[in-house]
Structures are given as C-alpha cells and as structure tokens.
PDB file of C-alpha atoms in Angstrom:
ATOM      1  CA  GLY E  13      -6.793  19.820 -20.390  1.00 34.00           C
ATOM      2  CA  GLU E  14      -6.159  17.863 -17.224  1.00 36.00           C
ATOM      3  CA  SER E  15      -6.603  14.116 -17.090  1.00 37.00           C
ATOM      4  CA  VAL E  16      -9.558  13.066 -14.864  1.00 43.00           C
ATOM      5  CA  GLY E  17      -8.488  11.549 -11.680  1.00 50.00           C
ATOM      6  CA  LEU E  18      -9.210   8.093 -10.416  1.00 56.00           C
ATOM      7  CA  HIS E  19     -13.012   8.187  -9.257  1.00 68.00           C
ATOM      8  CA  LEU E  20     -13.079   6.216  -6.133  1.00 80.00           C
ATOM      9  CA  PRO E  21     -16.375   4.562  -5.403  1.00 88.00           C
ATOM     10  CA  THR E  22     -17.862   5.852  -2.180  1.00 92.00           C
ATOM     11  CA  LEU E  23     -19.990   4.047   0.357  1.00 95.00           C
ATOM     12  CA  SER E  24     -21.884   6.268   2.886  1.00 96.00           C
ATOM     13  CA  VAL E  25     -23.255   4.648   6.048  1.00 96.00           C
ATOM     14  CA  GLN E  26     -25.007   5.804   9.043  1.00 97.00           C
ATOM     15  CA  GLU E  27     -22.960   5.773  12.227  1.00 97.00           C
ATOM     16  CA  GLY E  28     -23.737   2.511  14.245  1.00 97.00           C
ATOM     17  CA  ASP E  29     -24.645   0.530  10.815  1.00 97.00           C
ATOM     18  CA  ASN E  30     -22.770  -2.149   9.452  1.00 97.00           C
ATOM     19  CA  SER E  31     -20.359  -1.517   6.382  1.00 97.00           C
ATOM     20  CA  ILE E  32     -19.569  -3.947   3.440  1.00 97.00           C
ATOM     21  CA  ILE E  33     -16.737  -3.011   1.264  1.00 97.00           C
ATOM     22  CA  ASN E  34     -16.117  -5.174  -1.789  1.00 95.00           C
ATOM     23  CA  CYS E  35     -13.162  -6.187  -4.059  1.00 94.00           C
ATOM     24  CA  ALA E  36     -12.737  -8.047  -6.937  1.00 93.00           C
ATOM     25  CA  TYR E  37      -9.409  -9.551  -7.977  1.00 91.00           C
ATOM     26  CA  SER E  38      -8.210 -10.976 -11.389  1.00 86.00           C
ATOM     27  CA  ASN E  39      -5.397 -13.240 -10.518  1.00 88.00           C
ATOM     28  CA  SER E  40      -6.503 -16.738  -9.861  1.00 88.00           C
ATOM     29  CA  ALA E  41      -3.056 -17.674  -8.643  1.00 87.00           C
ATOM     30  CA  SER E  42      -3.195 -15.177  -5.781  1.00 89.00           C
ATOM     31  CA  ASP E  43      -3.766 -16.788  -2.416  1.00 87.00           C
ATOM     32  CA  TYR E  44      -2.776 -14.067   0.108  1.00 89.00           C
ATOM     33  CA  PHE E  45      -5.097 -11.108   0.640  1.00 93.00           C
ATOM     34  CA  ILE E  46      -4.890  -7.918   2.929  1.00 93.00           C
ATOM     35  CA  TRP E  47      -7.183  -5.138   3.586  1.00 95.00           C
ATOM     36  CA  TYR E  48      -5.732  -1.786   4.237  1.00 95.00           C
ATOM     37  CA  LYS E  49      -7.230   1.425   5.650  1.00 96.00           C
ATOM     38  CA  GLN E  50      -5.968   4.879   4.535  1.00 95.00           C
ATOM     39  CA  GLU E  51      -6.624   8.137   6.326  1.00 93.00           C
ATOM     40  CA  SER E  52      -6.250  11.513   4.902  1.00 89.00           C
ATOM     41  CA  GLY E  53      -2.585  12.422   5.168  1.00 87.00           C
ATOM     42  CA  LYS E  54      -1.397   8.920   6.284  1.00 90.00           C
ATOM     43  CA  GLY E  55      -0.017   5.792   4.552  1.00 93.00           C
ATOM     44  CA  PRO E  56      -2.142   2.459   4.367  1.00 94.00           C
ATOM     45  CA  GLN E  57      -2.765   0.725   7.518  1.00 94.00           C
ATOM     46  CA  PHE E  58      -3.154  -3.175   7.955  1.00 92.00           C
ATOM     47  CA  ILE E  59      -6.575  -4.076   9.026  1.00 95.00           C
ATOM     48  CA  ILE E  60      -6.806  -7.869   8.305  1.00 95.00           C
ATOM     49  CA  ASP E  61      -5.415 -10.505   6.181  1.00 93.00           C
ATOM     50  CA  ILE E  62      -6.651 -13.896   4.950  1.00 93.00           C
ATOM     51  CA  ARG E  63      -4.977 -16.663   2.951  1.00 91.00           C
ATOM     52  CA  SER E  64      -6.915 -18.750   0.369  1.00 91.00           C
ATOM     53  CA  ASN E  65      -7.073 -21.807   2.407  1.00 91.00           C
ATOM     54  CA  MET E  66      -9.869 -20.023   4.580  1.00 94.00           C
ATOM     55  CA  ASP E  67     -13.013 -18.236   3.417  1.00 96.00           C
ATOM     56  CA  LYS E  68     -13.632 -16.255   6.510  1.00 97.00           C
ATOM     57  CA  ARG E  69     -11.619 -14.541   8.916  1.00 96.00           C
ATOM     58  CA  GLN E  70     -12.658 -12.269  11.965  1.00 96.00           C
ATOM     59  CA  GLY E  71     -10.904  -9.514  13.840  1.00 94.00           C
ATOM     60  CA  GLN E  72     -12.014  -6.847  16.091  1.00 92.00           C
ATOM     61  CA  ARG E  73     -15.308  -5.398  14.506  1.00 96.00           C
ATOM     62  CA  VAL E  74     -14.021  -6.523  11.079  1.00 97.00           C
ATOM     63  CA  THR E  75     -14.672  -9.656   9.056  1.00 98.00           C
ATOM     64  CA  VAL E  76     -13.003 -10.591   5.889  1.00 97.00           C
ATOM     65  CA  LEU E  77     -14.817 -12.938   3.467  1.00 97.00           C
ATOM     66  CA  LEU E  78     -13.159 -14.745   0.576  1.00 96.00           C
ATOM     67  CA  ASN E  79     -14.953 -16.304  -2.424  1.00 95.00           C
ATOM     68  CA  LYS E  80     -12.305 -17.796  -4.759  1.00 93.00           C
ATOM     69  CA  THR E  81     -14.825 -19.288  -7.077  1.00 93.00           C
ATOM     70  CA  VAL E  82     -15.798 -15.607  -8.269  1.00 94.00           C
ATOM     71  CA  LYS E  83     -12.488 -14.016  -7.247  1.00 94.00           C
ATOM     72  CA  HIS E  84     -14.284 -11.676  -4.702  1.00 95.00           C
ATOM     73  CA  LEU E  85     -13.129 -10.382  -1.214  1.00 95.00           C
ATOM     74  CA  SER E  86     -15.325  -8.313   1.126  1.00 97.00           C
ATOM     75  CA  LEU E  87     -14.539  -6.510   4.239  1.00 97.00           C
ATOM     76  CA  GLN E  88     -17.283  -6.122   6.775  1.00 98.00           C
ATOM     77  CA  ILE E  89     -17.050  -3.330   9.448  1.00 98.00           C
ATOM     78  CA  ALA E  90     -19.476  -3.787  12.433  1.00 97.00           C
ATOM     79  CA  ALA E  91     -21.058  -0.820  14.168  1.00 97.00           C
ATOM     80  CA  THR E  92     -19.338   1.759  11.972  1.00 97.00           C
ATOM     81  CA  GLN E  93     -17.869   4.639  13.791  1.00 97.00           C
ATOM     82  CA  PRO E  94     -16.690   8.005  12.470  1.00 96.00           C
ATOM     83  CA  GLY E  95     -13.204   6.986  12.929  1.00 96.00           C
ATOM     84  CA  ASP E  96     -13.753   4.292  10.139  1.00 97.00           C
ATOM     85  CA  SER E  97     -14.081   7.104   7.577  1.00 96.00           C
ATOM     86  CA  ALA E  98     -11.063   6.431   5.129  1.00 96.00           C
ATOM     87  CA  VAL E  99      -9.995   4.800   1.963  1.00 95.00           C
ATOM     88  CA  TYR E 100     -10.053   1.000   2.054  1.00 96.00           C
ATOM     89  CA  PHE E 101      -7.869  -1.038  -0.370  1.00 93.00           C
ATOM     90  CA  CYS E 102      -7.668  -4.604  -0.949  1.00 94.00           C
ATOM     91  CA  ALA E 103      -4.394  -6.163  -1.971  1.00 92.00           C
ATOM     92  CA  GLU E 104      -3.508  -9.482  -3.289  1.00 91.00           C
ATOM     93  CA  ASN E 105      -0.367 -11.615  -3.994  1.00 85.00           C
ATOM     94  CA  GLU E 106       0.788 -15.004  -4.705  1.00 77.00           C
ATOM     95  CA  TYR E 107       2.088 -17.295  -1.870  1.00 62.00           C
ATOM     96  CA  TYR E 108       5.513 -15.984  -0.795  1.00 58.00           C
ATOM     97  CA  GLY E 109       5.452 -13.148  -3.305  1.00 63.00           C
ATOM     98  CA  GLN E 110       6.314  -9.732  -2.446  1.00 68.00           C
ATOM     99  CA  ASN E 111       4.695  -8.128  -5.471  1.00 77.00           C
ATOM    100  CA  PHE E 112       1.210  -6.987  -3.964  1.00 84.00           C
ATOM    101  CA  VAL E 113      -1.350  -5.749  -6.481  1.00 87.00           C
ATOM    102  CA  PHE E 114      -3.687  -3.073  -5.008  1.00 90.00           C
ATOM    103  CA  GLY E 115      -7.255  -2.326  -5.977  1.00 90.00           C
ATOM    104  CA  PRO E 116      -8.384   1.254  -6.637  1.00 89.00           C
ATOM    105  CA  GLY E 117      -9.876   1.709  -3.134  1.00 93.00           C
ATOM    106  CA  THR E 118     -13.346   2.601  -1.782  1.00 95.00           C
ATOM    107  CA  ARG E 119     -13.900   5.581   0.175  1.00 95.00           C
ATOM    108  CA  LEU E 120     -16.170   5.021   3.284  1.00 96.00           C
ATOM    109  CA  SER E 121     -17.862   8.085   4.738  1.00 96.00           C
ATOM    110  CA  VAL E 122     -19.658   7.703   8.272  1.00 96.00           C
ATOM    111  CA  LEU E 123     -22.539   9.982   8.487  1.00 93.00           C
ATOM    112  CA  PRO E 124     -23.413  11.226  12.012  1.00 88.00           C
TER     113      PRO E 124
ATOM    114  CA  GLU G  24       3.238   5.519  14.424  1.00 70.00           C
ATOM    115  CA  THR G  25       3.796   2.535  12.374  1.00 77.00           C
ATOM    116  CA  GLY G  26       7.639   2.384  12.869  1.00 94.00           C
ATOM    117  CA  VAL G  27       8.201   3.557   9.360  1.00 97.00           C
ATOM    118  CA  THR G  28       9.369   7.048   8.783  1.00 97.00           C
ATOM    119  CA  GLN G  29       9.767   9.186   5.698  1.00 97.00           C
ATOM    120  CA  THR G  30      11.389  12.462   4.986  1.00 97.00           C
ATOM    121  CA  PRO G  31      10.685  14.993   3.704  1.00 97.00           C
ATOM    122  CA  ARG G  32       6.890  14.936   3.989  1.00 96.00           C
ATOM    123  CA  HIS G  33       6.488  17.416   1.277  1.00 96.00           C
ATOM    124  CA  LEU G  34       8.930  18.186  -1.657  1.00 96.00           C
ATOM    125  CA  VAL G  35       8.428  20.748  -4.558  1.00 95.00           C
ATOM    126  CA  MET G  36      11.084  20.321  -7.309  1.00 93.00           C
ATOM    127  CA  GLY G  37      11.719  21.458 -10.746  1.00 91.00           C
ATOM    128  CA  MET G  38      12.293  19.151 -13.754  1.00 89.00           C
ATOM    129  CA  THR G  39      15.987  19.922 -13.701  1.00 88.00           C
ATOM    130  CA  ASN G  40      16.490  19.352  -9.912  1.00 89.00           C
ATOM    131  CA  LYS G  41      17.909  16.228  -8.108  1.00 94.00           C
ATOM    132  CA  LYS G  42      16.722  15.286  -4.866  1.00 95.00           C
ATOM    133  CA  SER G  43      16.229  12.286  -2.640  1.00 97.00           C
ATOM    134  CA  LEU G  44      13.480  10.720  -0.502  1.00 98.00           C
ATOM    135  CA  LYS G  45      14.535   8.835   2.523  1.00 98.00           C
ATOM    136  CA  CYS G  46      12.712   6.094   4.509  1.00 98.00           C
ATOM    137  CA  GLU G  47      13.898   4.487   7.738  1.00 98.00           C
ATOM    138  CA  GLN G  48      12.215   1.310   9.496  1.00 97.00           C
ATOM    139  CA  HIS G  49      12.591   0.668  13.285  1.00 95.00           C
ATOM    140  CA  LEU G  50      10.736  -2.712  12.979  1.00 95.00           C
ATOM    141  CA  GLY G  51      13.745  -4.989  12.162  1.00 93.00           C
ATOM    142  CA  HIS G  52      12.222  -6.004   9.039  1.00 93.00           C
ATOM    143  CA  ASN G  53      14.195  -7.514   6.065  1.00 90.00           C
ATOM    144  CA  ALA G  54      12.203  -6.176   3.108  1.00 91.00           C
ATOM    145  CA  MET G  55      11.603  -2.720   2.064  1.00 93.00           C
ATOM    146  CA  TYR G  56       9.332  -1.134  -0.801  1.00 93.00           C
ATOM    147  CA  TRP G  57       8.608   1.793  -2.648  1.00 95.00           C
ATOM    148  CA  TYR G  58       5.298   2.601  -3.965  1.00 95.00           C
ATOM    149  CA  LYS G  59       3.660   5.408  -5.902  1.00 95.00           C
ATOM    150  CA  GLN G  60       0.304   6.552  -5.231  1.00 94.00           C
ATOM    151  CA  SER G  61      -1.372   8.993  -7.644  1.00 91.00           C
ATOM    152  CA  ALA G  62      -4.667  10.427  -8.147  1.00 83.00           C
ATOM    153  CA  LYS G  63      -4.898   8.584 -11.521  1.00 78.00           C
ATOM    154  CA  LYS G  64      -3.966   4.965 -10.677  1.00 83.00           C
ATOM    155  CA  PRO G  65      -4.182   2.552  -7.816  1.00 85.00           C
ATOM    156  CA  LEU G  66      -1.012   2.178  -5.630  1.00 90.00           C
ATOM    157  CA  GLU G  67       1.710   0.882  -7.593  1.00 90.00           C
ATOM    158  CA  LEU G  68       4.638  -1.096  -6.590  1.00 90.00           C
ATOM    159  CA  MET G  69       7.962   0.513  -7.838  1.00 93.00           C
ATOM    160  CA  PHE G  70      10.638  -1.302  -6.102  1.00 92.00           C
ATOM    161  CA  VAL G  71      11.277  -4.107  -3.688  1.00 90.00           C
ATOM    162  CA  TYR G  72      14.370  -4.810  -1.681  1.00 91.00           C
ATOM    163  CA  SER G  73      14.988  -8.170   0.229  1.00 86.00           C
ATOM    164  CA  LEU G  74      17.747  -8.429   2.399  1.00 79.00           C
ATOM    165  CA  GLU G  75      19.234  -5.399   0.690  1.00 77.00           C
ATOM    166  CA  GLU G  76      19.111  -6.889  -2.767  1.00 80.00           C
ATOM    167  CA  ARG G  77      16.626  -5.489  -5.332  1.00 81.00           C
ATOM    168  CA  VAL G  78      14.148  -8.131  -6.089  1.00 77.00           C
ATOM    169  CA  GLU G  79      11.390  -6.080  -8.036  1.00 71.00           C
ATOM    170  CA  ASN G  80      11.585  -3.429 -10.509  1.00 71.00           C
ATOM    171  CA  ASN G  81       8.389  -2.786 -12.136  1.00 71.00           C
ATOM    172  CA  SER G  82       9.360  -1.197 -15.319  1.00 83.00           C
ATOM    173  CA  VAL G  83       9.981   2.163 -13.557  1.00 92.00           C
ATOM    174  CA  PRO G  84      11.752   4.907 -15.617  1.00 93.00           C
ATOM    175  CA  SER G  85      15.456   5.556 -14.980  1.00 93.00           C
ATOM    176  CA  ARG G  86      14.900   8.944 -13.603  1.00 95.00           C
ATOM    177  CA  PHE G  87      13.997   7.129 -10.283  1.00 96.00           C
ATOM    178  CA  SER G  88      17.006   5.235  -8.705  1.00 95.00           C
ATOM    179  CA  PRO G  89      16.487   3.443  -5.537  1.00 95.00           C
ATOM    180  CA  GLU G  90      19.246   2.707  -3.022  1.00 95.00           C
ATOM    181  CA  CYS G  91      19.195   0.337   0.119  1.00 94.00           C
ATOM    182  CA  PRO G  92      22.373   0.734   2.017  1.00 94.00           C
ATOM    183  CA  ASN G  93      21.164  -1.421   4.709  1.00 93.00           C
ATOM    184  CA  SER G  94      18.070  -3.261   5.942  1.00 91.00           C
ATOM    185  CA  SER G  95      16.794  -0.261   7.901  1.00 95.00           C
ATOM    186  CA  HIS G  96      17.195   2.497   5.346  1.00 97.00           C
ATOM    187  CA  LEU G  97      15.893   3.084   1.713  1.00 97.00           C
ATOM    188  CA  PHE G  98      16.378   5.955  -0.501  1.00 97.00           C
ATOM    189  CA  LEU G  99      14.708   7.041  -3.776  1.00 97.00           C
ATOM    190  CA  HIS G 100      17.020   9.219  -5.857  1.00 97.00           C
ATOM    191  CA  LEU G 101      15.222  11.612  -8.279  1.00 96.00           C
ATOM    192  CA  HIS G 102      16.476  13.461 -11.399  1.00 94.00           C
ATOM    193  CA  THR G 103      15.046  15.137 -14.296  1.00 94.00           C
ATOM    194  CA  LEU G 104      11.531  14.299 -13.338  1.00 94.00           C
ATOM    195  CA  GLN G 105       8.401  15.000 -15.233  1.00 94.00           C
ATOM    196  CA  PRO G 106       5.137  16.875 -14.058  1.00 94.00           C
ATOM    197  CA  GLU G 107       3.272  13.573 -14.392  1.00 93.00           C
ATOM    198  CA  ASP G 108       5.768  12.071 -11.582  1.00 95.00           C
ATOM    199  CA  SER G 109       3.857  14.317  -8.857  1.00 95.00           C
ATOM    200  CA  ALA G 110       2.412  11.908  -6.555  1.00 96.00           C
ATOM    201  CA  LEU G 111       2.527  10.438  -2.996  1.00 96.00           C
ATOM    202  CA  TYR G 112       5.503   8.198  -2.709  1.00 97.00           C
ATOM    203  CA  LEU G 113       5.065   5.550   0.000  1.00 97.00           C
ATOM    204  CA  CYS G 114       7.652   3.534   1.743  1.00 97.00           C
ATOM    205  CA  ALA G 115       6.829   0.153   3.389  1.00 95.00           C
ATOM    206  CA  SER G 116       8.617  -2.584   5.148  1.00 94.00           C
ATOM    207  CA  SER G 117       7.928  -6.242   5.988  1.00 90.00           C
ATOM    208  CA  GLN G 118       9.246  -9.220   7.577  1.00 88.00           C
ATOM    209  CA  GLU G 119       9.598 -11.851   4.790  1.00 77.00           C
ATOM    210  CA  SER G 120       9.169 -15.277   5.903  1.00 67.00           C
ATOM    211  CA  LEU G 121       8.648 -18.670   4.524  1.00 61.00           C
ATOM    212  CA  LEU G 122       7.031 -20.102   7.647  1.00 60.00           C
ATOM    213  CA  ALA G 123       3.534 -21.322   6.835  1.00 56.00           C
ATOM    214  CA  GLY G 124       0.943 -19.009   8.076  1.00 57.00           C
ATOM    215  CA  ALA G 125       3.422 -16.116   8.554  1.00 62.00           C
ATOM    216  CA  SER G 126       1.988 -12.576   7.860  1.00 67.00           C
ATOM    217  CA  ASN G 127       3.334 -10.688   5.033  1.00 72.00           C
ATOM    218  CA  GLU G 128       1.805  -7.566   6.332  1.00 83.00           C
ATOM    219  CA  GLN G 129       3.528  -4.285   5.093  1.00 89.00           C
ATOM    220  CA  PHE G 130       3.785  -1.366   7.218  1.00 93.00           C
ATOM    221  CA  PHE G 131       3.640   1.937   5.448  1.00 95.00           C
ATOM    222  CA  GLY G 132       5.156   5.272   6.122  1.00 96.00           C
ATOM    223  CA  PRO G 133       3.086   8.487   5.957  1.00 95.00           C
ATOM    224  CA  GLY G 134       4.583   9.169   2.412  1.00 96.00           C
ATOM    225  CA  THR G 135       6.305  12.033   0.770  1.00 97.00           C
ATOM    226  CA  ARG G 136       3.899  14.368  -1.301  1.00 96.00           C
ATOM    227  CA  LEU G 137       6.055  15.064  -4.290  1.00 96.00           C
ATOM    228  CA  THR G 138       5.116  18.085  -6.679  1.00 95.00           C
ATOM    229  CA  VAL G 139       7.075  18.458  -9.842  1.00 95.00           C
ATOM    230  CA  LEU G 140       6.921  21.863 -11.592  1.00 93.00           C
TER     231      LEU G 140
END
C-alpha cells in the first residue's frame, strides 16, 4: 500500500487572536535561524530571522523567540489574519553555513 | 514575486524520460540551491552552488544532475527517475556574505511539481 504522508501538526486560531508556532532544533552548533511561510502553490517565503546572540527579535506583527538552553524556537503572530493561513517552517544552520536544515512545518489555520 | 522563477511549473514524465528543470534568479545573488519537498519528508537540501561551484551534494542519487552555467541560472537534469522521486522541486538563491550580521535569507521560487509515472 501507499506510505503515509508527513502528518503536519495543525494550529487553528480565531481571526484576531495571537498565534504561537513552536520549533525544536537538534544541532547545538546552529546559530542562525529563519522562519518561513509557505502558502499553497508557492515556495517558502522569509518571515524573520534571528542569530544566536539574541533571544528575541520583532518584526511587523511577528516576534521570534530563541531559547538556546532547550534548543527551542517560537514564532508569535499578533492579531492573526486569514492571510496568515499557511504552513510555517523553521530552518537552522551553522554560522556562515549554507546547509539549512528545515523542520517538518506547522499548518496554521485561521478561523473566521 | 520573489525574483526567482522556475520552469516548468508542472512536469509529468515516465521513468525512461530525460527532462530538465530550470531556475533563474534576478536578484544578483551569488548562491543557488535545489531542494526537494515531498509529502513524506521535510524540505530536503539537494545541491548548493556558490559562485557557480558546487559546494554541497547531500547524498543525492546520480539520476539527478545539477548544472550552474552562471550565477543567475541553475538546472536540474533528470533521467531514469523513480516514482518516489515525485515531489515539488524548489530552487532558491541567496547572497552569501561573511559580514557580521548579514542575512543569509534564501529566496525561493514557486517550484516545479514533478510526477514520475
């Protein structure tokens, strides 16, 4: 029979609420992290990045938090909108490295 | 539009066919990448070219052959593929810099949806 596809975790939030998407990484040498958003039929799109010398970085409606102690990254989206519905990926690499390792992704579904 | 284009957007091929995927970046970047995105695995890096030299080749089968004739163009030549190679193939580019604080953001194209029969 067919192999089971990758089962993405799904986060459903009400429009206007805040969203928090989490990502665990495994390489303690990683020191550069990016969050990407991928809408249906499109390639991943950069949202925000953070280096390991920071624990928080803010963009427009988005905040990335980095906890190096537990190797955890989170993306917070304020006042979630229908256009935020997409799959969100975290990616990590070592300083100056080009070999990004991507997480499996989380599907964000915004409810009206 | 991200400044990275890919053609074709969809491709159906038999296992004995030979085809090529094309990627072009209009951003003046010096590094280009091929990724594979399938339903079974997270996004996987296949090849990296920096300044037109291949710098990464992540144990990709030889039925996939990349070519980077210049810093703006990247090809992925396909031959004798298997049905499990069916996936979305994404091209990306970035400006690699050793300057402290420089962003290594990768700009992705829309991908080529490949189906191998």
